[in-house]
Amino acid sequence: MDPLLRPWMPDDAPIILAAAGEPLMERQFAARIDSLAAAEEWIDLLTTRRHADSAYSFAVLHEGVPAGNVTVSGVERRHLTGWISYWTREEARGRGLATRACRAVAEFAFAELGLFRLELAHRLDNPASCRVATAAGFLTEGVERARLLYDGVRYDTETHARLATD
């Protein structure tokens, strides 16, 4: 495993709690994380998903401290596909961590999980995420109109994919 990545550990709960409280992070967690107990539950959920072979989440390390997350989820064995998502804490943005983590988790998914196709998407109003995707070798495949609904507003997304043969 790339030294940039490691599985989340129970001791990381304070970092998750802090990350969940940052602006721009409100949609990165499926459940509200507003306490250490909620952060611990989130980490437990990641462990459960790993054991179920449905998702693999990793802390993205900066100077040995978790500064973000990268996940391959939606692991589908019939077609050997997965879905990539990523985020970094505010102080870690702009350092190339998300791009390096996205590349590393793609290599993990291809080499260790045996997946063939990885997909990701970002809102069209998130050019930083687009830069991460393209720099990590994910080719643009198209726009999905009105794909996401947040607070009563629909958002278009741009889909990217990377194949094991790319």
Short mmCIF file of C-alpha atoms in Angstrom, two decimals:
data_model
loop_
_atom_site.label_atom_id
_atom_site.label_comp_id
_atom_site.label_asym_id
_atom_site.label_seq_id
_atom_site.Cartn_x
_atom_site.Cartn_y
_atom_site.Cartn_z
CA MET A 1 0.00 0.00 0.00
CA ASP A 2 1.17 3.49 -0.83
CA PRO A 3 2.55 5.26 2.32
CA LEU A 4 0.23 8.15 1.44
CA LEU A 5 -2.76 5.98 2.39
CA ARG A 6 -3.80 3.88 5.35
CA PRO A 7 -7.11 2.57 6.64
CA TRP A 8 -8.97 4.82 9.06
CA MET A 9 -8.45 3.89 12.71
CA PRO A 10 -10.64 4.52 15.78
CA ASP A 11 -8.08 7.04 17.08
CA ASP A 12 -8.80 9.19 13.99
CA ALA A 13 -12.28 10.12 15.25
CA PRO A 14 -11.26 13.67 16.38
CA ILE A 15 -9.88 14.35 12.89
CA ILE A 16 -13.11 13.16 11.27
CA LEU A 17 -15.15 15.32 13.64
CA ALA A 18 -13.05 18.38 12.77
CA ALA A 19 -13.24 17.64 9.04
CA ALA A 20 -17.03 17.24 9.16
CA GLY A 21 -17.32 20.69 10.71
CA GLU A 22 -15.46 22.48 7.92
CA PRO A 23 -17.27 24.55 5.31
CA LEU A 24 -17.61 22.62 2.00
CA MET A 25 -17.61 19.28 3.84
CA GLU A 26 -21.31 19.07 4.68
CA ARG A 27 -22.04 16.72 1.76
CA GLN A 28 -19.01 14.46 2.17
CA PHE A 29 -20.53 12.31 4.89
CA ALA A 30 -23.74 10.32 4.45
CA ALA A 31 -24.66 10.87 8.09
CA ARG A 32 -24.32 13.94 10.26
CA ILE A 33 -21.09 13.86 12.23
CA ASP A 34 -21.45 16.20 15.17
CA SER A 35 -19.80 14.24 17.99
CA LEU A 36 -16.88 11.94 18.62
CA ALA A 37 -19.34 9.04 18.88
CA ALA A 38 -20.70 9.83 15.41
CA ALA A 39 -17.16 10.02 14.01
CA GLU A 40 -16.35 6.66 15.62
CA GLU A 41 -19.51 5.18 14.07
CA TRP A 42 -18.43 6.49 10.66
CA ILE A 43 -15.05 4.76 11.04
CA ASP A 44 -16.81 1.55 12.16
CA LEU A 45 -19.01 1.73 9.06
CA LEU A 46 -15.92 1.94 6.86
CA THR A 47 -14.53 -1.18 8.51
CA THR A 48 -17.81 -3.02 7.98
CA ARG A 49 -17.88 -2.06 4.30
CA ARG A 50 -14.28 -3.23 3.85
CA HIS A 51 -15.13 -6.63 5.37
CA ALA A 52 -18.17 -6.84 3.10
CA ASP A 53 -15.96 -6.11 0.04
CA SER A 54 -18.25 -3.22 -0.92
CA ALA A 55 -16.00 -0.22 -0.21
CA TYR A 56 -12.42 0.54 0.76
CA SER A 57 -11.73 3.90 2.42
CA PHE A 58 -8.34 5.30 3.30
CA ALA A 59 -7.03 8.21 5.29
CA VAL A 60 -4.89 10.42 3.06
CA LEU A 61 -1.80 11.31 5.05
CA HIS A 62 0.09 14.57 5.07
CA GLU A 63 3.18 14.48 7.26
CA GLY A 64 1.80 11.31 8.85
CA VAL A 65 -1.53 12.86 9.87
CA PRO A 66 -4.86 12.21 8.11
CA ALA A 67 -5.69 15.21 5.94
CA GLY A 68 -8.32 13.68 3.69
CA ASN A 69 -10.14 10.60 2.53
CA VAL A 70 -10.20 8.55 -0.64
CA THR A 71 -12.59 5.67 -1.26
CA VAL A 72 -13.34 3.08 -3.86
CA SER A 73 -16.97 2.13 -3.23
CA GLY A 74 -19.73 0.43 -5.13
CA VAL A 75 -17.35 -2.47 -5.72
CA GLU A 76 -19.17 -4.63 -8.22
CA ARG A 77 -17.58 -8.01 -8.93
CA ARG A 78 -19.71 -9.03 -11.91
CA HIS A 79 -18.41 -6.20 -14.09
CA LEU A 80 -15.28 -5.41 -12.01
CA THR A 81 -16.20 -1.77 -11.45
CA GLY A 82 -15.95 0.71 -8.61
CA TRP A 83 -16.71 4.32 -7.74
CA ILE A 84 -14.01 6.74 -6.54
CA SER A 85 -14.60 9.64 -4.17
CA TYR A 86 -12.20 11.92 -2.31
CA TRP A 87 -11.96 14.93 -0.07
CA THR A 88 -9.24 16.84 1.73
CA ARG A 89 -9.33 19.09 4.75
CA GLU A 90 -9.18 22.80 4.11
CA GLU A 91 -5.53 23.23 5.17
CA ALA A 92 -4.42 20.36 2.89
CA ARG A 93 -6.01 21.61 -0.32
CA GLY A 94 -3.84 22.78 -3.20
CA ARG A 95 -0.92 20.47 -2.35
CA GLY A 96 -1.69 17.70 -4.83
CA LEU A 97 -2.73 15.28 -2.08
CA ALA A 98 -6.13 14.46 -3.59
CA THR A 99 -4.58 13.78 -7.00
CA ARG A 100 -1.89 11.53 -5.55
CA ALA A 101 -4.45 9.75 -3.37
CA CYS A 102 -6.80 9.25 -6.31
CA ARG A 103 -3.98 7.73 -8.36
CA ALA A 104 -2.93 5.50 -5.45
CA VAL A 105 -6.43 4.21 -4.74
CA ALA A 106 -6.91 3.52 -8.46
CA GLU A 107 -3.73 1.43 -8.49
CA PHE A 108 -4.94 -0.38 -5.37
CA ALA A 109 -8.32 -1.06 -6.99
CA PHE A 110 -6.73 -2.43 -10.16
CA ALA A 111 -3.88 -4.42 -8.57
CA GLU A 112 -5.37 -5.58 -5.25
CA LEU A 113 -9.10 -5.70 -5.93
CA GLY A 114 -8.85 -6.80 -9.56
CA LEU A 115 -11.23 -4.09 -10.78
CA PHE A 116 -11.17 -3.01 -14.41
CA ARG A 117 -13.21 0.22 -14.57
CA LEU A 118 -13.33 3.05 -12.04
CA GLU A 119 -15.74 5.95 -12.26
CA LEU A 120 -16.18 9.26 -10.48
CA ALA A 121 -18.23 12.39 -10.93
CA HIS A 122 -18.20 15.95 -9.70
CA ARG A 123 -20.57 18.85 -9.84
CA LEU A 124 -19.89 21.14 -12.77
CA ASP A 125 -19.40 24.01 -10.33
CA ASN A 126 -16.45 22.17 -8.71
CA PRO A 127 -13.49 22.76 -11.05
CA ALA A 128 -10.98 21.71 -8.36
CA SER A 129 -12.44 18.21 -8.29
CA CYS A 130 -12.30 18.10 -12.08
CA ARG A 131 -8.59 18.98 -11.97
CA VAL A 132 -8.00 16.14 -9.48
CA ALA A 133 -9.84 13.65 -11.68
CA THR A 134 -8.06 14.55 -14.90
CA ALA A 135 -4.63 14.79 -13.25
CA ALA A 136 -5.21 11.30 -11.77
CA GLY A 137 -5.80 9.88 -15.26
CA PHE A 138 -9.60 9.80 -15.29
CA LEU A 139 -10.94 10.69 -18.74
CA THR A 140 -14.05 12.81 -19.13
CA GLU A 141 -17.00 10.79 -20.40
CA GLY A 142 -19.87 13.26 -20.28
CA VAL A 143 -22.34 15.36 -18.36
CA GLU A 144 -25.26 13.94 -16.43
CA ARG A 145 -27.95 16.60 -16.35
CA ALA A 146 -29.64 17.39 -13.03
CA ARG A 147 -28.02 14.33 -11.39
CA LEU A 148 -27.80 15.64 -7.83
CA LEU A 149 -30.37 17.35 -5.61
CA TYR A 150 -29.16 19.50 -2.71
CA ASP A 151 -31.44 21.82 -0.75
CA GLY A 152 -34.05 21.82 -3.52
CA VAL A 153 -31.52 22.68 -6.26
CA ARG A 154 -30.53 20.23 -9.01
CA TYR A 155 -26.90 20.06 -10.18
CA ASP A 156 -25.32 18.69 -13.32
CA THR A 157 -22.32 16.41 -12.88
CA GLU A 158 -19.41 15.50 -15.11
CA THR A 159 -18.51 11.82 -15.18
CA HIS A 160 -14.93 10.56 -15.53
CA ALA A 161 -13.56 7.02 -15.80
CA ARG A 162 -10.24 5.24 -15.74
CA LEU A 163 -9.63 1.71 -17.00
CA ALA A 164 -6.98 -0.72 -15.83
CA THR A 165 -5.62 -0.57 -19.39
CA ASP A 166 -5.27 3.24 -19.45
#
